[in-house]
Amino acid sequence: MPAKSKSQQKAAGAALSAKRGETDKSDLKGASREMVESMTEKELEELASTSRKGKPDHASKS
Protein backbone atom coordinates (compact mmCIF):
# COMPACT_ATOMS: atom_id res chain seq x y z
CA MET A 1 0.00 0.00 0.00
CA PRO A 2 1.99 3.03 -1.19
CA ALA A 3 1.61 6.44 0.40
CA LYS A 4 -0.74 8.79 -1.44
CA SER A 5 1.02 12.01 -0.39
CA LYS A 6 4.30 13.36 0.93
CA SER A 7 2.76 14.11 4.32
CA GLN A 8 1.47 10.53 4.65
CA GLN A 9 4.92 9.17 3.81
CA LYS A 10 6.59 11.45 6.37
CA ALA A 11 4.08 10.49 9.08
CA ALA A 12 4.68 6.80 8.39
CA GLY A 13 8.43 7.33 8.68
CA ALA A 14 8.03 9.05 12.05
CA ALA A 15 5.70 6.30 13.31
CA LEU A 16 8.10 3.61 12.12
CA SER A 17 10.96 5.27 13.97
CA ALA A 18 8.92 5.31 17.19
CA LYS A 19 7.77 1.70 16.72
CA ARG A 20 11.42 0.63 16.42
CA GLY A 21 12.32 2.59 19.55
CA GLU A 22 14.55 5.09 17.74
CA THR A 23 12.42 8.04 18.90
CA ASP A 24 9.96 8.53 21.77
CA LYS A 25 6.28 7.95 21.07
CA SER A 26 5.59 11.10 23.08
CA ASP A 27 7.35 13.14 20.36
CA LEU A 28 4.74 12.10 17.77
CA LYS A 29 1.79 14.27 16.80
CA GLY A 30 -1.35 13.80 14.74
CA ALA A 31 -1.46 11.04 12.16
CA SER A 32 1.90 9.53 13.08
CA ARG A 33 0.71 9.00 16.68
CA GLU A 34 -2.35 7.11 15.40
CA MET A 35 -0.28 5.12 12.89
CA VAL A 36 2.17 3.80 15.47
CA GLU A 37 -0.70 2.24 17.45
CA SER A 38 -2.84 0.95 14.59
CA MET A 39 -0.33 -0.33 12.01
CA THR A 40 2.27 -3.07 11.95
CA GLU A 41 5.94 -2.39 11.36
CA LYS A 42 5.67 -4.00 7.91
CA GLU A 43 2.77 -1.74 6.92
CA LEU A 44 4.67 1.32 8.12
CA GLU A 45 7.76 0.24 6.17
CA GLU A 46 5.69 0.00 2.98
CA LEU A 47 4.26 3.50 3.46
CA ALA A 48 7.54 5.06 4.52
CA SER A 49 9.52 3.58 1.64
CA THR A 50 7.24 5.10 -1.00
CA SER A 51 9.02 7.55 -3.28
CA ARG A 52 7.98 11.17 -2.78
CA LYS A 53 8.58 12.07 -6.41
CA GLY A 54 5.38 13.16 -8.11
CA LYS A 55 3.29 12.95 -4.94
CA PRO A 56 1.10 15.86 -3.81
CA ASP A 57 1.95 17.51 -0.48
CA HIS A 58 -1.38 16.39 0.96
CA ALA A 59 -3.87 13.76 -0.22
CA SER A 60 -7.30 14.88 -1.32
CA LYS A 61 -10.14 14.30 1.14
CA SER A 62 -12.40 12.51 -1.35
PDB file of N, CA, C and O in Angstrom:
ATOM      1  N   MET A   1       0.846  -1.157   0.000  1.00  0.00           N
ATOM      2  CA  MET A   1       0.000   0.000   0.000  1.00  0.00           C
ATOM      3  C   MET A   1       0.901   1.233   0.000  1.00  0.00           C
ATOM      4  O   MET A   1       1.428   1.617   1.034  1.00  0.00           O
ATOM      5  N   PRO A   2       1.108   1.846  -1.118  1.00  0.00           N
ATOM      6  CA  PRO A   2       1.988   3.025  -1.194  1.00  0.00           C
ATOM      7  C   PRO A   2       1.309   4.265  -0.617  1.00  0.00           C
ATOM      8  O   PRO A   2       0.087   4.375  -0.605  1.00  0.00           O
ATOM      9  N   ALA A   3       2.123   5.178  -0.124  1.00  0.00           N
ATOM     10  CA  ALA A   3       1.607   6.444   0.398  1.00  0.00           C
ATOM     11  C   ALA A   3       0.997   7.249  -0.737  1.00  0.00           C
ATOM     12  O   ALA A   3       1.470   7.209  -1.870  1.00  0.00           O
ATOM     13  N   LYS A   4      -0.061   7.983  -0.424  1.00  0.00           N
ATOM     14  CA  LYS A   4      -0.740   8.789  -1.437  1.00  0.00           C
ATOM     15  C   LYS A   4      -0.242  10.225  -1.468  1.00  0.00           C
ATOM     16  O   LYS A   4      -0.558  10.960  -2.382  1.00  0.00           O
ATOM     17  N   SER A   5       0.515  10.636  -0.436  1.00  0.00           N
ATOM     18  CA  SER A   5       1.015  12.006  -0.389  1.00  0.00           C
ATOM     19  C   SER A   5       2.339  12.052   0.372  1.00  0.00           C
ATOM     20  O   SER A   5       2.702  11.112   1.083  1.00  0.00           O
ATOM     21  N   LYS A   6       3.035  13.172   0.230  1.00  0.00           N
ATOM     22  CA  LYS A   6       4.298  13.363   0.931  1.00  0.00           C
ATOM     23  C   LYS A   6       4.080  13.383   2.439  1.00  0.00           C
ATOM     24  O   LYS A   6       4.870  12.814   3.197  1.00  0.00           O
ATOM     25  N   SER A   7       3.006  14.009   2.880  1.00  0.00           N
ATOM     26  CA  SER A   7       2.760  14.108   4.317  1.00  0.00           C
ATOM     27  C   SER A   7       2.452  12.735   4.918  1.00  0.00           C
ATOM     28  O   SER A   7       2.872  12.441   6.035  1.00  0.00           O
ATOM     29  N   GLN A   8       1.750  11.879   4.177  1.00  0.00           N
ATOM     30  CA  GLN A   8       1.466  10.534   4.655  1.00  0.00           C
ATOM     31  C   GLN A   8       2.754   9.724   4.752  1.00  0.00           C
ATOM     32  O   GLN A   8       2.966   8.986   5.716  1.00  0.00           O
ATOM     33  N   GLN A   9       3.647   9.887   3.806  1.00  0.00           N
ATOM     34  CA  GLN A   9       4.917   9.173   3.806  1.00  0.00           C
ATOM     35  C   GLN A   9       5.780   9.614   4.983  1.00  0.00           C
ATOM     36  O   GLN A   9       6.396   8.811   5.655  1.00  0.00           O
ATOM     37  N   LYS A  10       5.810  10.915   5.252  1.00  0.00           N
ATOM     38  CA  LYS A  10       6.587  11.445   6.373  1.00  0.00           C
ATOM     39  C   LYS A  10       6.034  10.953   7.711  1.00  0.00           C
ATOM     40  O   LYS A  10       6.789  10.595   8.615  1.00  0.00           O
ATOM     41  N   ALA A  11       4.717  10.950   7.848  1.00  0.00           N
ATOM     42  CA  ALA A  11       4.085  10.489   9.083  1.00  0.00           C
ATOM     43  C   ALA A  11       4.384   9.010   9.318  1.00  0.00           C
ATOM     44  O   ALA A  11       4.652   8.593  10.451  1.00  0.00           O
ATOM     45  N   ALA A  12       4.368   8.224   8.267  1.00  0.00           N
ATOM     46  CA  ALA A  12       4.676   6.797   8.391  1.00  0.00           C
ATOM     47  C   ALA A  12       6.127   6.603   8.819  1.00  0.00           C
ATOM     48  O   ALA A  12       6.424   5.732   9.644  1.00  0.00           O
ATOM     49  N   GLY A  13       7.027   7.413   8.292  1.00  0.00           N
ATOM     50  CA  GLY A  13       8.427   7.328   8.681  1.00  0.00           C
ATOM     51  C   GLY A  13       8.628   7.654  10.149  1.00  0.00           C
ATOM     52  O   GLY A  13       9.386   6.988  10.858  1.00  0.00           O
ATOM     53  N   ALA A  14       7.931   8.675  10.639  1.00  0.00           N
ATOM     54  CA  ALA A  14       8.026   9.047  12.050  1.00  0.00           C
ATOM     55  C   ALA A  14       7.450   7.944  12.937  1.00  0.00           C
ATOM     56  O   ALA A  14       8.034   7.593  13.973  1.00  0.00           O
ATOM     57  N   ALA A  15       6.324   7.377  12.535  1.00  0.00           N
ATOM     58  CA  ALA A  15       5.705   6.302  13.306  1.00  0.00           C
ATOM     59  C   ALA A  15       6.590   5.059  13.321  1.00  0.00           C
ATOM     60  O   ALA A  15       6.725   4.393  14.348  1.00  0.00           O
ATOM     61  N   LEU A  16       7.209   4.763  12.200  1.00  0.00           N
ATOM     62  CA  LEU A  16       8.101   3.614  12.116  1.00  0.00           C
ATOM     63  C   LEU A  16       9.294   3.793  13.046  1.00  0.00           C
ATOM     64  O   LEU A  16       9.699   2.861  13.744  1.00  0.00           O
ATOM     65  N   SER A  17       9.832   4.976  13.094  1.00  0.00           N
ATOM     66  CA  SER A  17      10.957   5.274  13.973  1.00  0.00           C
ATOM     67  C   SER A  17      10.575   5.060  15.441  1.00  0.00           C
ATOM     68  O   SER A  17      11.343   4.483  16.215  1.00  0.00           O
ATOM     69  N   ALA A  18       9.382   5.484  15.814  1.00  0.00           N
ATOM     70  CA  ALA A  18       8.918   5.307  17.187  1.00  0.00           C
ATOM     71  C   ALA A  18       8.645   3.836  17.490  1.00  0.00           C
ATOM     72  O   ALA A  18       8.955   3.344  18.579  1.00  0.00           O
ATOM     73  N   LYS A  19       8.073   3.124  16.516  1.00  0.00           N
ATOM     74  CA  LYS A  19       7.769   1.701  16.724  1.00  0.00           C
ATOM     75  C   LYS A  19       9.055   0.903  16.931  1.00  0.00           C
ATOM     76  O   LYS A  19       9.082  -0.049  17.702  1.00  0.00           O
ATOM     77  N   ARG A  20      10.128   1.315  16.277  1.00  0.00           N
ATOM     78  CA  ARG A  20      11.415   0.633  16.417  1.00  0.00           C
ATOM     79  C   ARG A  20      12.177   1.082  17.654  1.00  0.00           C
ATOM     80  O   ARG A  20      13.229   0.538  17.956  1.00  0.00           O
ATOM     81  N   GLY A  21      11.674   2.102  18.349  1.00  0.00           N
ATOM     82  CA  GLY A  21      12.320   2.590  19.554  1.00  0.00           C
ATOM     83  C   GLY A  21      13.420   3.603  19.304  1.00  0.00           C
ATOM     84  O   GLY A  21      14.183   3.933  20.211  1.00  0.00           O
ATOM     85  N   GLU A  22      13.516   4.111  18.090  1.00  0.00           N
ATOM     86  CA  GLU A  22      14.549   5.085  17.736  1.00  0.00           C
ATOM     87  C   GLU A  22      14.191   6.491  18.212  1.00  0.00           C
ATOM     88  O   GLU A  22      15.067   7.316  18.426  1.00  0.00           O
ATOM     89  N   THR A  23      12.891   6.760  18.354  1.00  0.00           N
ATOM     90  CA  THR A  23      12.418   8.040  18.902  1.00  0.00           C
ATOM     91  C   THR A  23      11.316   7.736  19.909  1.00  0.00           C
ATOM     92  O   THR A  23      10.735   6.652  19.904  1.00  0.00           O
ATOM     93  N   ASP A  24      11.016   8.707  20.777  1.00  0.00           N
ATOM     94  CA  ASP A  24       9.963   8.531  21.768  1.00  0.00           C
ATOM     95  C   ASP A  24       8.587   8.687  21.135  1.00  0.00           C
ATOM     96  O   ASP A  24       8.371   9.576  20.317  1.00  0.00           O
ATOM     97  N   LYS A  25       7.645   7.843  21.563  1.00  0.00           N
ATOM     98  CA  LYS A  25       6.280   7.955  21.066  1.00  0.00           C
ATOM     99  C   LYS A  25       5.663   9.280  21.484  1.00  0.00           C
ATOM    100  O   LYS A  25       4.800   9.810  20.803  1.00  0.00           O
ATOM    101  N   SER A  26       6.132   9.834  22.604  1.00  0.00           N
ATOM    102  CA  SER A  26       5.586  11.105  23.082  1.00  0.00           C
ATOM    103  C   SER A  26       5.953  12.274  22.168  1.00  0.00           C
ATOM    104  O   SER A  26       5.330  13.330  22.233  1.00  0.00           O
ATOM    105  N   ASP A  27       6.952  12.097  21.310  1.00  0.00           N
ATOM    106  CA  ASP A  27       7.349  13.139  20.362  1.00  0.00           C
ATOM    107  C   ASP A  27       6.429  13.188  19.143  1.00  0.00           C
ATOM    108  O   ASP A  27       6.471  14.153  18.384  1.00  0.00           O
ATOM    109  N   LEU A  28       5.616  12.167  18.944  1.00  0.00           N
ATOM    110  CA  LEU A  28       4.744  12.098  17.766  1.00  0.00           C
ATOM    111  C   LEU A  28       3.511  12.964  17.937  1.00  0.00           C
ATOM    112  O   LEU A  28       3.016  13.153  19.044  1.00  0.00           O
ATOM    113  N   LYS A  29       3.002  13.458  16.806  1.00  0.00           N
ATOM    114  CA  LYS A  29       1.789  14.267  16.803  1.00  0.00           C
ATOM    115  C   LYS A  29       0.883  13.810  15.663  1.00  0.00           C
ATOM    116  O   LYS A  29       1.361  13.285  14.659  1.00  0.00           O
ATOM    117  N   GLY A  30      -0.386  14.025  15.813  1.00  0.00           N
ATOM    118  CA  GLY A  30      -1.354  13.802  14.744  1.00  0.00           C
ATOM    119  C   GLY A  30      -1.384  12.393  14.187  1.00  0.00           C
ATOM    120  O   GLY A  30      -1.456  11.412  14.921  1.00  0.00           O
ATOM    121  N   ALA A  31      -1.300  12.307  12.866  1.00  0.00           N
ATOM    122  CA  ALA A  31      -1.457  11.037  12.160  1.00  0.00           C
ATOM    123  C   ALA A  31      -0.386  10.021  12.542  1.00  0.00           C
ATOM    124  O   ALA A  31      -0.678   8.828  12.665  1.00  0.00           O
ATOM    125  N   SER A  32       0.836  10.479  12.758  1.00  0.00           N
ATOM    126  CA  SER A  32       1.897   9.531  13.084  1.00  0.00           C
ATOM    127  C   SER A  32       1.639   8.862  14.430  1.00  0.00           C
ATOM    128  O   SER A  32       1.945   7.691  14.622  1.00  0.00           O
ATOM    129  N   ARG A  33       1.039   9.586  15.378  1.00  0.00           N
ATOM    130  CA  ARG A  33       0.710   9.003  16.683  1.00  0.00           C
ATOM    131  C   ARG A  33      -0.338   7.899  16.517  1.00  0.00           C
ATOM    132  O   ARG A  33      -0.268   6.853  17.155  1.00  0.00           O
ATOM    133  N   GLU A  34      -1.314   8.123  15.654  1.00  0.00           N
ATOM    134  CA  GLU A  34      -2.348   7.112  15.398  1.00  0.00           C
ATOM    135  C   GLU A  34      -1.760   5.919  14.646  1.00  0.00           C
ATOM    136  O   GLU A  34      -2.106   4.769  14.916  1.00  0.00           O
ATOM    137  N   MET A  35      -0.871   6.186  13.695  1.00  0.00           N
ATOM    138  CA  MET A  35      -0.279   5.121  12.889  1.00  0.00           C
ATOM    139  C   MET A  35       0.537   4.147  13.731  1.00  0.00           C
ATOM    140  O   MET A  35       0.492   2.942  13.507  1.00  0.00           O
ATOM    141  N   VAL A  36       1.295   4.657  14.690  1.00  0.00           N
ATOM    142  CA  VAL A  36       2.172   3.797  15.475  1.00  0.00           C
ATOM    143  C   VAL A  36       1.360   2.778  16.277  1.00  0.00           C
ATOM    144  O   VAL A  36       1.809   1.659  16.498  1.00  0.00           O
ATOM    145  N   GLU A  37       0.140   3.143  16.675  1.00  0.00           N
ATOM    146  CA  GLU A  37      -0.701   2.243  17.450  1.00  0.00           C
ATOM    147  C   GLU A  37      -1.510   1.283  16.573  1.00  0.00           C
ATOM    148  O   GLU A  37      -1.765   0.156  16.973  1.00  0.00           O
ATOM    149  N   SER A  38      -1.892   1.727  15.390  1.00  0.00           N
ATOM    150  CA  SER A  38      -2.839   0.950  14.590  1.00  0.00           C
ATOM    151  C   SER A  38      -2.222   0.142  13.450  1.00  0.00           C
ATOM    152  O   SER A  38      -2.915  -0.671  12.846  1.00  0.00           O
ATOM    153  N   MET A  39      -0.931   0.351  13.154  1.00  0.00           N
ATOM    154  CA  MET A  39      -0.329  -0.326  12.010  1.00  0.00           C
ATOM    155  C   MET A  39       0.853  -1.184  12.446  1.00  0.00           C
ATOM    156  O   MET A  39       1.516  -0.883  13.437  1.00  0.00           O
ATOM    157  N   THR A  40       1.121  -2.222  11.673  1.00  0.00           N
ATOM    158  CA  THR A  40       2.267  -3.075  11.952  1.00  0.00           C
ATOM    159  C   THR A  40       3.530  -2.428  11.401  1.00  0.00           C
ATOM    160  O   THR A  40       3.471  -1.510  10.579  1.00  0.00           O
ATOM    161  N   GLU A  41       4.665  -2.931  11.843  1.00  0.00           N
ATOM    162  CA  GLU A  41       5.938  -2.394  11.362  1.00  0.00           C
ATOM    163  C   GLU A  41       6.067  -2.598   9.853  1.00  0.00           C
ATOM    164  O   GLU A  41       6.551  -1.721   9.143  1.00  0.00           O
ATOM    165  N   LYS A  42       5.597  -3.727   9.359  1.00  0.00           N
ATOM    166  CA  LYS A  42       5.672  -4.005   7.914  1.00  0.00           C
ATOM    167  C   LYS A  42       4.828  -3.002   7.119  1.00  0.00           C
ATOM    168  O   LYS A  42       5.266  -2.492   6.080  1.00  0.00           O
ATOM    169  N   GLU A  43       3.629  -2.708   7.602  1.00  0.00           N
ATOM    170  CA  GLU A  43       2.768  -1.737   6.920  1.00  0.00           C
ATOM    171  C   GLU A  43       3.414  -0.351   6.914  1.00  0.00           C
ATOM    172  O   GLU A  43       3.373   0.349   5.898  1.00  0.00           O
ATOM    173  N   LEU A  44       4.003   0.021   8.042  1.00  0.00           N
ATOM    174  CA  LEU A  44       4.666   1.319   8.123  1.00  0.00           C
ATOM    175  C   LEU A  44       5.869   1.381   7.192  1.00  0.00           C
ATOM    176  O   LEU A  44       6.119   2.405   6.562  1.00  0.00           O
ATOM    177  N   GLU A  45       6.607   0.285   7.086  1.00  0.00           N
ATOM    178  CA  GLU A  45       7.756   0.239   6.173  1.00  0.00           C
ATOM    179  C   GLU A  45       7.311   0.475   4.738  1.00  0.00           C
ATOM    180  O   GLU A  45       7.961   1.198   3.981  1.00  0.00           O
ATOM    181  N   GLU A  46       6.196  -0.150   4.349  1.00  0.00           N
ATOM    182  CA  GLU A  46       5.688   0.003   2.984  1.00  0.00           C
ATOM    183  C   GLU A  46       5.307   1.458   2.696  1.00  0.00           C
ATOM    184  O   GLU A  46       5.614   1.988   1.630  1.00  0.00           O
ATOM    185  N   LEU A  47       4.644   2.103   3.649  1.00  0.00           N
ATOM    186  CA  LEU A  47       4.261   3.502   3.456  1.00  0.00           C
ATOM    187  C   LEU A  47       5.476   4.415   3.459  1.00  0.00           C
ATOM    188  O   LEU A  47       5.588   5.317   2.635  1.00  0.00           O
ATOM    189  N   ALA A  48       6.387   4.187   4.381  1.00  0.00           N
ATOM    190  CA  ALA A  48       7.545   5.065   4.523  1.00  0.00           C
ATOM    191  C   ALA A  48       8.516   4.944   3.352  1.00  0.00           C
ATOM    192  O   ALA A  48       9.203   5.906   3.018  1.00  0.00           O
ATOM    193  N   SER A  49       8.563   3.783   2.728  1.00  0.00           N
ATOM    194  CA  SER A  49       9.522   3.579   1.640  1.00  0.00           C
ATOM    195  C   SER A  49       9.024   4.082   0.291  1.00  0.00           C
ATOM    196  O   SER A  49       9.751   4.043  -0.695  1.00  0.00           O
ATOM    197  N   THR A  50       7.801   4.569   0.238  1.00  0.00           N
ATOM    198  CA  THR A  50       7.242   5.100  -0.996  1.00  0.00           C
ATOM    199  C   THR A  50       8.026   6.324  -1.455  1.00  0.00           C
ATOM    200  O   THR A  50       8.357   7.184  -0.654  1.00  0.00           O
ATOM    201  N   SER A  51       8.325   6.387  -2.731  1.00  0.00           N
ATOM    202  CA  SER A  51       9.020   7.547  -3.284  1.00  0.00           C
ATOM    203  C   SER A  51       8.134   8.785  -3.193  1.00  0.00           C
ATOM    204  O   SER A  51       6.928   8.711  -3.416  1.00  0.00           O
ATOM    205  N   ARG A  52       8.730   9.915  -2.870  1.00  0.00           N
ATOM    206  CA  ARG A  52       7.977  11.165  -2.782  1.00  0.00           C
ATOM    207  C   ARG A  52       7.825  11.842  -4.132  1.00  0.00           C
ATOM    208  O   ARG A  52       7.014  12.743  -4.296  1.00  0.00           O
ATOM    209  N   LYS A  53       8.594  11.415  -5.099  1.00  0.00           N
ATOM    210  CA  LYS A  53       8.581  12.070  -6.407  1.00  0.00           C
ATOM    211  C   LYS A  53       7.194  11.974  -7.050  1.00  0.00           C
ATOM    212  O   LYS A  53       6.620  10.894  -7.174  1.00  0.00           O
ATOM    213  N   GLY A  54       6.658  13.112  -7.443  1.00  0.00           N
ATOM    214  CA  GLY A  54       5.377  13.157  -8.113  1.00  0.00           C
ATOM    215  C   GLY A  54       4.169  13.079  -7.194  1.00  0.00           C
ATOM    216  O   GLY A  54       3.039  13.080  -7.652  1.00  0.00           O
ATOM    217  N   LYS A  55       4.393  13.028  -5.891  1.00  0.00           N
ATOM    218  CA  LYS A  55       3.287  12.948  -4.943  1.00  0.00           C
ATOM    219  C   LYS A  55       2.851  14.360  -4.550  1.00  0.00           C
ATOM    220  O   LYS A  55       3.662  15.267  -4.435  1.00  0.00           O
ATOM    221  N   PRO A  56       1.553  14.556  -4.303  1.00  0.00           N
ATOM    222  CA  PRO A  56       1.101  15.856  -3.809  1.00  0.00           C
ATOM    223  C   PRO A  56       1.540  16.026  -2.353  1.00  0.00           C
ATOM    224  O   PRO A  56       1.844  15.046  -1.670  1.00  0.00           O
ATOM    225  N   ASP A  57       1.576  17.267  -1.872  1.00  0.00           N
ATOM    226  CA  ASP A  57       1.953  17.506  -0.479  1.00  0.00           C
ATOM    227  C   ASP A  57       0.955  16.866   0.477  1.00  0.00           C
ATOM    228  O   ASP A  57       1.333  16.317   1.505  1.00  0.00           O
ATOM    229  N   HIS A  58      -0.334  16.957   0.141  1.00  0.00           N
ATOM    230  CA  HIS A  58      -1.384  16.386   0.958  1.00  0.00           C
ATOM    231  C   HIS A  58      -2.373  15.642   0.057  1.00  0.00           C
ATOM    232  O   HIS A  58      -2.635  16.075  -1.061  1.00  0.00           O
ATOM    233  N   ALA A  59      -2.904  14.537   0.549  1.00  0.00           N
ATOM    234  CA  ALA A  59      -3.873  13.757  -0.215  1.00  0.00           C
ATOM    235  C   ALA A  59      -5.211  14.472  -0.220  1.00  0.00           C
ATOM    236  O   ALA A  59      -5.556  15.185   0.735  1.00  0.00           O
ATOM    237  N   SER A  60      -5.978  14.275  -1.257  1.00  0.00           N
ATOM    238  CA  SER A  60      -7.300  14.883  -1.317  1.00  0.00           C
ATOM    239  C   SER A  60      -8.234  14.164  -0.344  1.00  0.00           C
ATOM    240  O   SER A  60      -8.050  12.986  -0.054  1.00  0.00           O
ATOM    241  N   LYS A  61      -9.227  14.852   0.140  1.00  0.00           N
ATOM    242  CA  LYS A  61     -10.144  14.302   1.143  1.00  0.00           C
ATOM    243  C   LYS A  61     -11.142  13.331   0.543  1.00  0.00           C
ATOM    244  O   LYS A  61     -11.736  12.548   1.256  1.00  0.00           O
ATOM    245  N   SER A  62     -11.368  13.373  -0.743  1.00  0.00           N
ATOM    246  CA  SER A  62     -12.396  12.511  -1.346  1.00  0.00           C
ATOM    247  C   SER A  62     -11.880  11.167  -1.731  1.00  0.00           C
ATOM    248  O   SER A  62     -10.817  10.781  -1.708  1.00  0.00           O
TER     249      SER A  62
END
